[in-house]
Short mmCIF file of C-alpha atoms and ligand atoms in Angstrom, two decimals:
data_model
loop_
_atom_site.label_atom_id
_atom_site.label_comp_id
_atom_site.label_asym_id
_atom_site.label_seq_id
_atom_site.Cartn_x
_atom_site.Cartn_y
_atom_site.Cartn_z
CA UNK A 1240 38.51 -39.71 42.77
CA UNK A 1241 41.39 -40.56 40.50
CA UNK A 1242 44.78 -39.07 39.88
CA UNK A 1243 45.27 -38.26 36.21
CA UNK A 1244 48.17 -37.07 34.10
CA UNK A 1245 47.03 -35.38 30.85
CA UNK A 1246 49.63 -34.53 28.22
CA UNK A 1247 49.02 -32.16 25.31
CA UNK A 1248 51.27 -32.06 22.25
CA UNK A 1249 52.28 -29.02 20.21
CA UNK A 1250 49.30 -29.05 17.84
CA UNK A 1251 46.91 -29.19 20.82
CA UNK A 1252 48.34 -25.93 22.17
CA UNK A 1253 49.14 -24.36 18.78
CA UNK A 1254 47.21 -21.14 19.44
CA UNK A 1255 45.12 -19.50 22.15
CA UNK A 1256 41.86 -21.01 20.98
CA UNK A 1257 43.32 -24.48 21.19
CA UNK A 1258 44.71 -23.66 24.63
CA UNK A 1259 41.19 -22.63 25.65
CA UNK A 1260 39.91 -25.96 24.36
CA UNK A 1261 42.58 -27.81 26.34
CA UNK A 1262 41.59 -25.85 29.42
CA UNK A 1263 38.00 -27.08 28.93
CA UNK A 1264 39.20 -30.71 28.74
CA UNK A 1265 41.30 -30.26 31.89
CA UNK A 1266 38.54 -28.43 33.72
CA UNK A 1267 36.14 -31.29 32.97
CA UNK A 1268 38.47 -33.85 34.58
CA UNK A 1269 39.00 -31.54 37.54
CA UNK A 1270 35.27 -30.97 37.94
CA UNK A 1271 34.80 -34.73 38.21
CA UNK A 1272 36.76 -34.54 41.46
CA UNK A 1273 40.05 -35.81 40.07
CA UNK A 1274 43.53 -34.66 40.94
CA UNK A 1275 44.96 -33.45 37.64
CA UNK A 1276 48.53 -32.92 36.52
CA UNK A 1277 49.00 -31.60 32.99
CA UNK A 1278 52.15 -31.81 30.86
CA UNK A 1279 52.43 -29.50 27.87
CA UNK A 1280 54.63 -29.24 24.79
CA UNK A 1281 55.64 -26.00 23.13
CA UNK A 1282 53.21 -24.47 20.60
CA UNK A 1283 53.61 -26.36 17.35
CA UNK A 1284 56.53 -25.09 15.27
CA UNK A 1285 58.01 -23.23 18.24
CA UNK A 1286 60.76 -25.74 19.09
CA UNK A 1287 61.81 -25.86 15.43
CA UNK A 1288 61.93 -22.06 15.37
CA UNK A 1289 64.15 -21.98 18.46
CA UNK A 1290 66.40 -24.76 17.14
CA UNK A 1291 66.78 -22.70 13.96
CA UNK A 1292 68.16 -19.74 15.95
CA UNK A 1293 70.67 -22.01 17.65
CA UNK A 1294 71.79 -23.63 14.37
CA UNK A 1295 72.20 -20.29 12.70
CA UNK A 1296 74.29 -18.71 15.38
CA UNK A 1297 76.41 -21.78 16.06
CA UNK A 1298 77.35 -22.03 12.36
CA UNK A 1299 79.35 -18.80 12.77
CA UNK A 1300 82.46 -20.77 13.70
CA UNK A 1301 83.72 -23.71 15.75
CA UNK A 1302 85.38 -21.49 18.33
CA UNK A 1303 84.35 -21.90 21.95
CA UNK A 1304 83.42 -25.59 21.81
CA UNK A 1305 80.15 -27.28 22.74
CA UNK A 1306 76.94 -25.31 23.07
CA UNK A 1307 74.43 -28.01 24.04
CA UNK A 1308 73.87 -26.51 27.48
CA UNK A 1309 72.73 -23.23 25.95
CA UNK A 1310 70.72 -25.10 23.29
CA UNK A 1311 68.73 -26.54 26.18
CA UNK A 1312 68.30 -23.18 27.88
CA UNK A 1313 66.86 -21.83 24.63
CA UNK A 1314 64.66 -24.66 23.34
CA UNK A 1315 63.15 -25.35 26.78
CA UNK A 1316 61.55 -21.91 26.72
CA UNK A 1317 58.72 -22.99 24.40
CA UNK A 1318 57.26 -25.22 27.07
CA UNK A 1319 57.61 -22.52 29.73
CA UNK A 1320 55.31 -20.27 27.68
CA UNK A 1321 52.55 -22.89 27.18
CA UNK A 1322 52.58 -23.95 30.82
CA UNK A 1323 51.93 -20.35 31.85
CA UNK A 1324 49.29 -19.75 29.17
CA UNK A 1325 47.34 -22.87 30.05
CA UNK A 1326 47.43 -21.92 33.76
CA UNK A 1327 45.92 -18.54 32.95
CA UNK A 1328 43.25 -20.15 30.73
CA UNK A 1329 42.36 -22.50 33.59
CA UNK A 1330 42.17 -19.69 36.14
CA UNK A 1331 39.90 -17.74 33.82
CA UNK A 1332 37.58 -20.73 33.90
CA UNK A 1333 37.67 -20.57 37.70
CA UNK A 1334 39.97 -23.58 38.07
CA UNK A 1335 42.89 -23.28 40.51
CA UNK A 1336 46.09 -23.89 38.56
CA UNK A 1337 49.77 -23.06 38.50
CA UNK A 1338 52.69 -23.68 36.14
CA UNK A 1339 55.72 -25.77 37.08
CA UNK A 1340 59.04 -25.64 35.25
CA UNK A 1341 61.26 -28.74 35.26
CA UNK A 1342 63.65 -27.20 37.79
CA UNK A 1343 60.83 -26.22 40.12
CA UNK A 1344 59.42 -29.71 40.60
CA UNK A 1345 62.34 -30.63 40.33
CA UNK A 1346 62.60 -33.24 37.57
CA UNK A 1347 66.24 -34.32 37.81
CA UNK A 1348 68.12 -35.56 34.75
CA UNK A 1349 71.66 -36.54 33.91
CA UNK A 1350 73.98 -34.02 32.28
CA UNK A 1351 73.61 -35.22 28.68
CA UNK A 1352 72.31 -31.97 27.30
CA UNK A 1353 69.83 -32.17 24.38
CA UNK A 1354 69.13 -35.85 25.11
CA UNK A 1355 69.08 -36.01 28.92
CA UNK A 1356 67.71 -39.02 30.81
CA UNK A 1357 65.43 -38.65 33.80
CA UNK A 1358 67.09 -39.66 37.06
CA UNK A 1359 64.31 -38.91 39.50
CA UNK A 1360 61.33 -36.70 40.24
CA UNK A 1361 60.88 -35.02 43.62
CA UNK A 1362 57.12 -35.14 44.17
CA UNK A 1363 56.65 -33.73 47.68
CA UNK A 1364 55.65 -30.17 46.89
CA UNK A 1365 53.90 -31.11 43.65
CA UNK A 1366 51.86 -33.77 45.42
CA UNK A 1367 50.77 -31.35 48.12
CA UNK A 1368 49.66 -28.86 45.50
CA UNK A 1369 47.56 -31.53 43.74
CA UNK A 1370 45.99 -32.53 47.05
CA UNK A 1371 45.09 -28.89 47.63
CA UNK A 1372 43.04 -29.07 44.47
CA UNK A 1373 45.41 -27.06 42.31
CA UNK A 1374 45.92 -28.30 38.73
CA UNK A 1375 49.69 -28.59 38.15
CA UNK A 1376 50.64 -27.50 34.65
CA UNK A 1377 54.10 -28.88 33.94
CA UNK A 1378 56.44 -27.71 31.18
CA UNK A 1379 57.29 -30.96 29.39
CA UNK A 1380 60.58 -31.80 27.70
CA UNK A 1381 62.74 -30.17 30.36
CA UNK A 1382 64.49 -30.89 33.63
CA UNK A 1383 67.47 -29.85 35.72
CA UNK A 1384 70.96 -31.31 35.33
CA UNK A 1385 73.26 -32.31 38.19
CA UNK A 1386 75.06 -29.00 37.56
CA UNK A 1387 71.83 -27.08 38.14
CA UNK A 1388 71.43 -26.25 34.45
CA UNK A 1389 68.28 -26.56 32.34
CA UNK A 1390 68.29 -29.83 30.40
CA UNK A 1391 66.00 -31.27 27.72
CA UNK A 1392 64.99 -34.83 26.96
CA UNK A 1393 65.38 -34.94 23.17
CA UNK A 1394 62.82 -34.10 20.49
CA UNK A 1395 59.36 -35.38 21.34
CA UNK A 1396 60.49 -35.62 24.97
CA UNK A 1397 57.37 -34.26 26.62
CA UNK A 1398 55.73 -37.67 26.12
CA UNK A 1399 58.48 -39.03 28.32
CA UNK A 1400 57.99 -36.22 30.85
CA UNK A 1401 54.32 -37.19 31.08
CA UNK A 1402 54.91 -40.91 31.55
CA UNK A 1403 57.69 -40.33 34.10
CA UNK A 1404 55.48 -37.94 36.04
CA UNK A 1405 52.59 -40.42 35.96
CA UNK A 1406 54.86 -43.15 37.32
CA UNK A 1407 56.30 -40.91 40.04
CA UNK A 1408 52.82 -39.67 41.11
CA UNK A 1409 51.39 -43.20 40.99
CA UNK A 1410 48.72 -41.84 38.69
CA UNK A 1411 45.68 -43.95 37.83
CA UNK A 1412 45.78 -42.83 34.22
CA UNK A 1413 48.12 -41.20 31.72
CA UNK A 1414 46.25 -39.68 28.78
CA UNK A 1415 48.31 -38.40 25.88
CA UNK A 1416 46.33 -35.96 23.74
CA UNK A 1417 47.52 -35.34 20.22
CA UNK A 1418 46.25 -34.43 16.74
CA UNK A 1419 45.22 -37.97 15.80
CA UNK A 1420 42.51 -39.87 17.65
CA UNK A 1421 44.66 -42.90 18.41
CA UNK A 1422 47.27 -45.29 17.09
CA UNK A 1423 46.50 -46.43 13.55
CA UNK A 1424 47.39 -49.56 11.63
CA UNK A 1425 49.47 -47.29 9.43
CA UNK A 1426 49.76 -43.68 8.42
CA UNK A 1427 46.23 -42.71 7.23
CA UNK A 1428 47.75 -40.14 4.86
CA UNK A 1429 49.17 -43.05 2.86
CA UNK A 1430 46.40 -45.56 3.41
CA UNK A 1431 43.00 -43.96 3.88
CA UNK A 1432 41.50 -47.29 5.03
CA UNK A 1433 43.91 -47.39 7.98
CA UNK A 1434 42.07 -48.10 11.20
CA UNK A 1435 42.43 -46.94 14.71
CA UNK A 1436 43.47 -49.72 17.02
CA UNK A 1437 41.45 -50.11 20.21
CA UNK A 1438 44.41 -51.57 22.05
CA UNK A 1439 48.02 -52.23 21.34
CA UNK A 1440 50.69 -54.02 23.40
CA UNK A 1441 53.63 -52.08 24.80
CA UNK A 1442 56.06 -54.24 22.78
CA UNK A 1443 54.24 -53.52 19.54
CA UNK A 1444 54.06 -49.80 20.23
CA UNK A 1445 57.75 -49.82 21.06
CA UNK A 1446 58.61 -51.48 17.73
CA UNK A 1447 56.29 -49.18 15.80
CA UNK A 1448 57.70 -46.08 17.47
CA UNK A 1449 61.28 -47.10 16.86
CA UNK A 1450 60.48 -48.11 13.26
CA UNK A 1451 59.23 -44.65 12.43
CA UNK A 1452 55.75 -44.18 13.82
CA UNK A 1453 55.87 -40.73 15.35
CA UNK A 1454 52.81 -40.79 17.57
CA UNK A 1455 54.78 -41.40 20.82
CA UNK A 1456 58.44 -40.86 21.67
CA UNK A 1457 60.09 -44.31 21.85
CA UNK A 1458 61.50 -43.64 25.28
CA UNK A 1459 58.10 -42.87 26.72
CA UNK A 1460 56.80 -46.27 25.60
CA UNK A 1461 59.83 -47.98 27.11
CA UNK A 1462 59.25 -46.22 30.41
CA UNK A 1463 55.54 -47.06 30.42
CA UNK A 1464 56.29 -50.70 29.64
CA UNK A 1465 58.91 -51.01 32.37
CA UNK A 1466 56.47 -49.62 34.90
CA UNK A 1467 53.37 -51.31 33.46
CA UNK A 1468 51.62 -47.96 33.16
CA UNK A 1469 48.87 -48.02 30.51
CA UNK A 1470 48.82 -44.97 28.25
CA UNK A 1471 45.77 -43.75 26.37
CA UNK A 1472 46.44 -41.91 23.09
CA UNK A 1473 43.55 -39.68 22.07
CA UNK A 1474 42.81 -36.42 20.32
CA UNK A 1475 42.29 -33.00 21.87
CA UNK A 1476 40.35 -31.91 18.78
CA UNK A 1477 37.09 -33.48 19.93
CA UNK A 1478 34.78 -31.83 22.39
CA UNK A 1479 34.62 -32.84 26.02
CA UNK A 1480 31.37 -34.75 25.60
CA UNK A 1481 32.20 -36.42 22.26
CA UNK A 1482 33.10 -40.10 22.01
CA UNK A 1483 36.89 -40.27 22.10
CA UNK A 1484 38.08 -43.71 23.19
CA UNK A 1485 41.56 -43.40 21.66
CA UNK A 1486 43.98 -46.28 21.74
CA UNK A 1487 45.06 -47.98 24.95
CA UNK A 1488 48.74 -48.92 25.00
CA UNK A 1489 48.97 -51.64 27.64
CA UNK A 1490 50.48 -54.97 28.62
CA UNK A 1491 49.89 -58.04 26.52
CA UNK A 1492 48.41 -59.76 29.60
CA UNK A 1493 45.44 -57.47 29.52
CA UNK A 1494 44.51 -58.92 26.08
CA UNK A 1495 44.29 -62.49 27.35
CA UNK A 1496 41.02 -64.09 26.46
CA UNK A 1497 40.28 -61.45 23.85
CA UNK A 1498 39.61 -63.54 20.76
CA UNK A 1499 40.11 -60.71 18.31
CA UNK A 1500 43.46 -59.84 19.75
CA UNK A 1501 44.56 -63.44 19.61
CA UNK A 1502 43.64 -63.68 15.93
CA UNK A 1503 45.58 -60.58 15.11
CA UNK A 1504 48.92 -61.48 13.54
CA UNK A 1505 50.16 -58.11 12.40
CA UNK A 1506 49.06 -54.93 14.15
CA UNK A 1507 50.65 -52.30 12.04
CA UNK A 1508 52.91 -51.17 9.22
CA UNK A 1509 55.48 -48.47 9.96
CA UNK A 1510 57.90 -46.70 7.68
CA UNK A 1511 60.86 -44.45 7.99
CA UNK A 1512 62.34 -42.32 5.22
CA UNK A 1513 65.25 -41.18 7.35
CA UNK A 1514 67.63 -43.98 6.39
CA UNK A 1515 70.89 -44.27 4.55
CA UNK A 1516 72.59 -47.42 3.34
CA UNK A 1517 76.35 -47.90 3.37
CA UNK A 1518 78.11 -50.71 1.54
CA UNK A 1519 81.72 -51.51 2.30
CA UNK A 1520 83.23 -53.54 -0.50
CA UNK A 1521 85.95 -56.17 -0.46
CA UNK A 1522 86.63 -56.27 3.25
CA UNK A 1523 89.15 -58.85 4.44
CA UNK A 1524 87.13 -61.91 5.30
CA UNK A 1525 88.72 -62.50 8.69
CA UNK A 1526 87.40 -62.47 12.27
CA UNK A 1527 87.07 -59.03 13.83
CA UNK A 1528 86.33 -56.97 10.76
CA UNK A 1529 82.66 -56.30 11.56
CA UNK A 1530 83.64 -55.49 15.15
CA UNK A 1531 86.09 -52.89 13.85
CA UNK A 1532 83.41 -51.28 11.66
CA UNK A 1533 80.91 -51.19 14.52
CA UNK A 1534 83.64 -49.95 16.87
CA UNK A 1535 84.33 -47.02 14.60
CA UNK A 1536 80.63 -46.23 14.47
CA UNK A 1537 80.04 -46.40 18.21
CA UNK A 1538 83.10 -44.26 18.89
CA UNK A 1539 81.50 -41.62 16.72
CA UNK A 1540 78.20 -42.13 18.59
CA UNK A 1541 76.37 -43.42 15.49
CA UNK A 1542 73.86 -46.20 15.86
CA UNK A 1543 73.92 -48.88 13.21
CA UNK A 1544 70.59 -50.43 12.43
CA UNK A 1545 70.37 -53.24 9.87
CA UNK A 1546 73.55 -55.17 9.07
CA UNK A 1547 74.20 -57.87 6.43
CA UNK A 1548 77.41 -59.48 5.38
CA UNK A 1549 77.81 -61.35 2.12
CA UNK A 1550 80.63 -62.80 0.08
CA UNK A 1551 82.16 -60.69 -2.60
CA UNK A 1552 83.25 -61.92 -5.98
CA UNK A 1553 86.82 -62.09 -4.78
CA UNK A 1554 87.17 -65.24 -2.71
CA UNK A 1555 89.01 -63.96 0.32
CA UNK A 1556 86.86 -60.88 0.80
CA UNK A 1557 83.37 -59.96 1.91
CA UNK A 1558 80.94 -57.09 1.46
CA UNK A 1559 79.23 -55.48 4.42
CA UNK A 1560 76.01 -53.53 4.09
CA UNK A 1561 74.51 -51.57 6.97
CA UNK A 1562 72.07 -48.76 7.57
CA UNK A 1563 72.26 -45.64 9.69
CA UNK A 1564 70.04 -42.63 10.28
CA UNK A 1565 70.44 -40.27 7.33
CA UNK A 1566 71.24 -37.36 9.61
CA UNK A 1567 74.39 -39.30 10.65
CA UNK A 1568 75.61 -39.77 7.09
CA UNK A 1569 78.36 -37.12 7.12
CA UNK A 1570 79.61 -38.28 10.51
CA UNK A 1571 79.58 -41.88 9.27
CA UNK A 1572 81.60 -41.16 6.15
CA UNK A 1573 84.14 -39.20 8.19
CA UNK A 1574 84.48 -42.02 10.70
CA UNK A 1575 84.92 -44.62 7.94
CA UNK A 1576 87.49 -42.47 6.17
CA UNK A 1577 89.44 -42.00 9.41
CA UNK A 1578 89.42 -45.76 10.05
CA UNK A 1579 89.93 -46.93 6.47
CA UNK A 1580 93.35 -48.51 7.09
CA UNK A 1581 92.33 -50.15 10.33
CA UNK A 1582 89.14 -51.69 8.90
CA UNK A 1583 90.66 -52.51 5.54
CA UNK A 1584 88.03 -52.04 2.81
CA UNK A 1585 88.41 -51.41 -0.83
CA UNK A 1586 85.33 -49.55 -1.94
CA UNK A 1587 82.42 -47.68 -0.42
CA UNK A 1588 78.91 -47.08 -1.80
CA UNK A 1589 76.31 -44.80 -0.30
CA UNK A 1590 72.60 -44.88 -1.02
CA UNK A 1591 70.54 -42.24 0.74
CA UNK A 1592 67.41 -42.86 -1.35
CA UNK A 1593 66.22 -45.77 0.73
CA UNK A 1594 63.48 -46.22 3.28
CA UNK A 1595 62.61 -48.86 5.78
CA UNK A 1596 59.18 -50.48 5.93
CA UNK A 1597 58.25 -52.75 8.83
CA UNK A 1598 55.36 -54.93 9.83
CA UNK A 1599 54.89 -55.41 13.56
CA UNK A 1600 52.71 -57.71 15.66
CA UNK A 1601 53.00 -59.88 18.75
CA UNK A 1602 50.91 -62.44 16.87
CA UNK A 1603 53.99 -63.24 14.74
CA UNK A 1604 55.35 -65.28 17.64
CA UNK A 1605 52.66 -67.89 17.22
CA UNK A 1606 51.66 -67.60 13.54
CA UNK A 1607 53.75 -68.93 10.66
CA UNK A 1608 53.83 -67.46 7.19
CA UNK A 1609 54.16 -63.75 7.95
CA UNK A 1610 57.44 -63.46 6.06
CA UNK A 1611 55.95 -65.30 3.08
CA UNK A 1612 52.92 -63.00 2.95
CA UNK A 1613 55.10 -59.94 3.26
CA UNK A 1614 57.69 -60.86 0.62
CA UNK A 1615 55.02 -62.08 -1.82
CA UNK A 1616 53.12 -58.83 -1.51
CA UNK A 1617 56.30 -56.84 -2.25
CA UNK A 1618 57.27 -59.15 -5.10
CA UNK A 1619 53.87 -58.76 -6.76
CA UNK A 1620 54.49 -55.02 -6.88
CA UNK A 1621 57.98 -55.53 -8.22
CA UNK A 1622 59.54 -53.94 -5.15
CA UNK A 1623 63.13 -54.97 -4.71
CA UNK A 1624 64.42 -55.66 -1.22
CA UNK A 1625 67.91 -54.40 -0.33
CA UNK A 1626 68.19 -55.57 3.28
CA UNK A 1627 66.00 -57.58 5.64
CA UNK A 1628 66.01 -57.46 9.45
CA UNK A 1629 63.76 -59.35 11.83
CA UNK A 1630 62.93 -59.62 15.51
CA UNK A 1631 60.41 -61.85 17.27
CA UNK A 1632 57.59 -59.45 16.51
CA UNK A 1633 58.84 -57.44 13.51
CA UNK A 1634 60.07 -57.81 9.95
CA UNK A 1635 61.72 -54.80 8.30
CA UNK A 1636 62.86 -54.34 4.74
CA UNK A 1637 65.00 -51.67 3.21
CA UNK A 1638 63.69 -50.58 -0.19
CA UNK A 1639 64.00 -47.80 -2.76
CA UNK A 1640 62.55 -44.64 -1.19
CA UNK A 1641 60.31 -44.07 -4.21
CA UNK A 1642 58.53 -47.34 -3.43
CA UNK A 1643 57.66 -46.43 0.17
CA UNK A 1644 53.99 -45.64 -0.32
CA UNK A 1645 53.38 -48.53 -2.66
CA UNK A 1646 54.99 -50.93 -0.17
CA UNK A 1647 53.03 -49.60 2.79
CA UNK A 1648 49.76 -49.92 0.87
CA UNK A 1649 50.63 -53.41 -0.37
CA UNK A 1650 51.45 -54.66 3.12
CA UNK A 1651 48.44 -53.00 4.70
CA UNK A 1652 46.15 -54.83 2.35
CA UNK A 1653 48.10 -58.12 2.35
CA UNK A 1654 47.61 -58.36 6.12
CA UNK A 1655 44.02 -57.15 5.81
CA UNK A 1656 44.60 -54.43 8.30
CA UNK A 1657 41.85 -52.26 6.98
CA UNK A 1658 39.30 -55.04 7.38
CA UNK A 1659 37.30 -55.20 10.55
CA UNK A 1660 37.13 -58.68 11.99
CA UNK A 1661 34.00 -57.66 13.83
CA UNK A 1662 34.65 -56.87 17.43
CA UNK A 1663 31.80 -56.68 19.85
CA UNK A 1664 33.83 -54.36 22.10
CA UNK A 1665 34.25 -51.96 19.23
CA UNK A 1666 38.00 -52.37 19.00
CA UNK A 1667 39.10 -51.30 15.63
CA UNK A 1668 41.75 -53.25 13.84
CA UNK A 1669 44.03 -51.91 11.28
CA UNK A 1670 47.27 -50.58 10.23
CA UNK A 1671 49.95 -49.33 12.39
CA UNK A 1672 50.74 -45.90 13.38
CA UNK A 1673 48.42 -42.96 13.42
CA UNK A 1674 51.35 -40.80 12.62
CA UNK A 1675 51.09 -37.49 14.29
CA UNK A 1676 53.14 -35.29 12.00
CA UNK A 1677 52.86 -31.76 13.17
CA UNK A 1678 52.81 -32.41 16.86
CA UNK A 1679 56.24 -31.06 17.78
N1 LIG B 2519 58.64 -29.35 22.06
C1 LIG B 2519 59.55 -30.44 22.04
C2 LIG B 2519 59.79 -30.94 20.62
O1 LIG B 2519 59.30 -30.37 19.69
C3 LIG B 2519 59.13 -31.56 22.92
C4 LIG B 2519 57.79 -32.19 22.58
O2 LIG B 2519 56.95 -31.58 21.92
O3 LIG B 2519 57.55 -33.31 23.00
O4 LIG B 2519 60.47 -31.89 20.40
MG1 MG B 2520 55.11 -35.46 20.19
#
């Protein structure tokens, strides 16, 4: 007997027939004698619909201040519905089941509404229910704040609910079911030859997720890595008895001795179109200027991603280029305007037609030449690079947004990600992300 957490994303519970299919998958695990906890998202499109109501109404005026607490009360309702529906579907198959809302478990969070962090999970009652053979169907994405209010974990947060629950329950497995059958070397909609990866290291998945791969919420990968909890990403669209190995996201140590994994330099190519580039021109070239820029950004709660400083044509001044999330563009311009005197810059350019393309792989640590291969492949396609950023296992470039697909294809083929190196265990190699687009 094992203890299993199964998580189903929005597309897996998009309508009643899909909920019936999910019930069959859950019932099969339960029939094998396992203790099963299920975490569900809202039906696909539902959270967006609810967010739309909130945006509409809150645009009426600025009177009355913050509304994030009520945003949470509203958007958390999507998950409440699916947890109840799946419980009914399970009961109609003769499986004992009940729904659990975040506050009922309770899953405690901090008070940062709309992006709350999990503080702890009280498992006593939930555990007992599992031991009694009842499938626990948990509404993902939501918890309870220290003030006793409903809180939510940020978009895509039910992945994090699932991983946190698996850690708290000391589960043997955490299976995340979605609309793609695993993590791919890159987005198969851009590169049809993209391949499903058999395994991927936590660190790689973390980079891919934060560089734009949408298959798992970044925070869920972080949590899994910190607790060394392997996650399996697989699809709910296959039948119970069909082959559905998915992708195992696990520690690098579990690859040791696997020749294929050791030969793999790059595991995937990710991209993000949600970027904007800011150039501050003719800054005073004196100590403390960059700190002042970053200070203004962090005060406004804006995270700065890539940063480069270069000399300007005027000798005593410098130019500073950095990127931010495009949704923060208005906030960024306001913060720069407000701090213009203090920072001391002369000109400002904005480019919101940029995207970021990244190659990721733990093999980069021990293989030379990755940068050369990458930049040559881009140069051959005449793709101009605006900004470069690197980490131990990642190289990212900022390029013209119109070049995104060309760059992703060029890099996928330059690193031969679509080519199987022949793996006796049936691990597929390939591009990076298996982007699950409609899963929220
Ligand atoms: N339903 C929420 C969202 O759309 C949470 C999730 O699906 O993970 O972001
Ligand atoms: Mg998701």
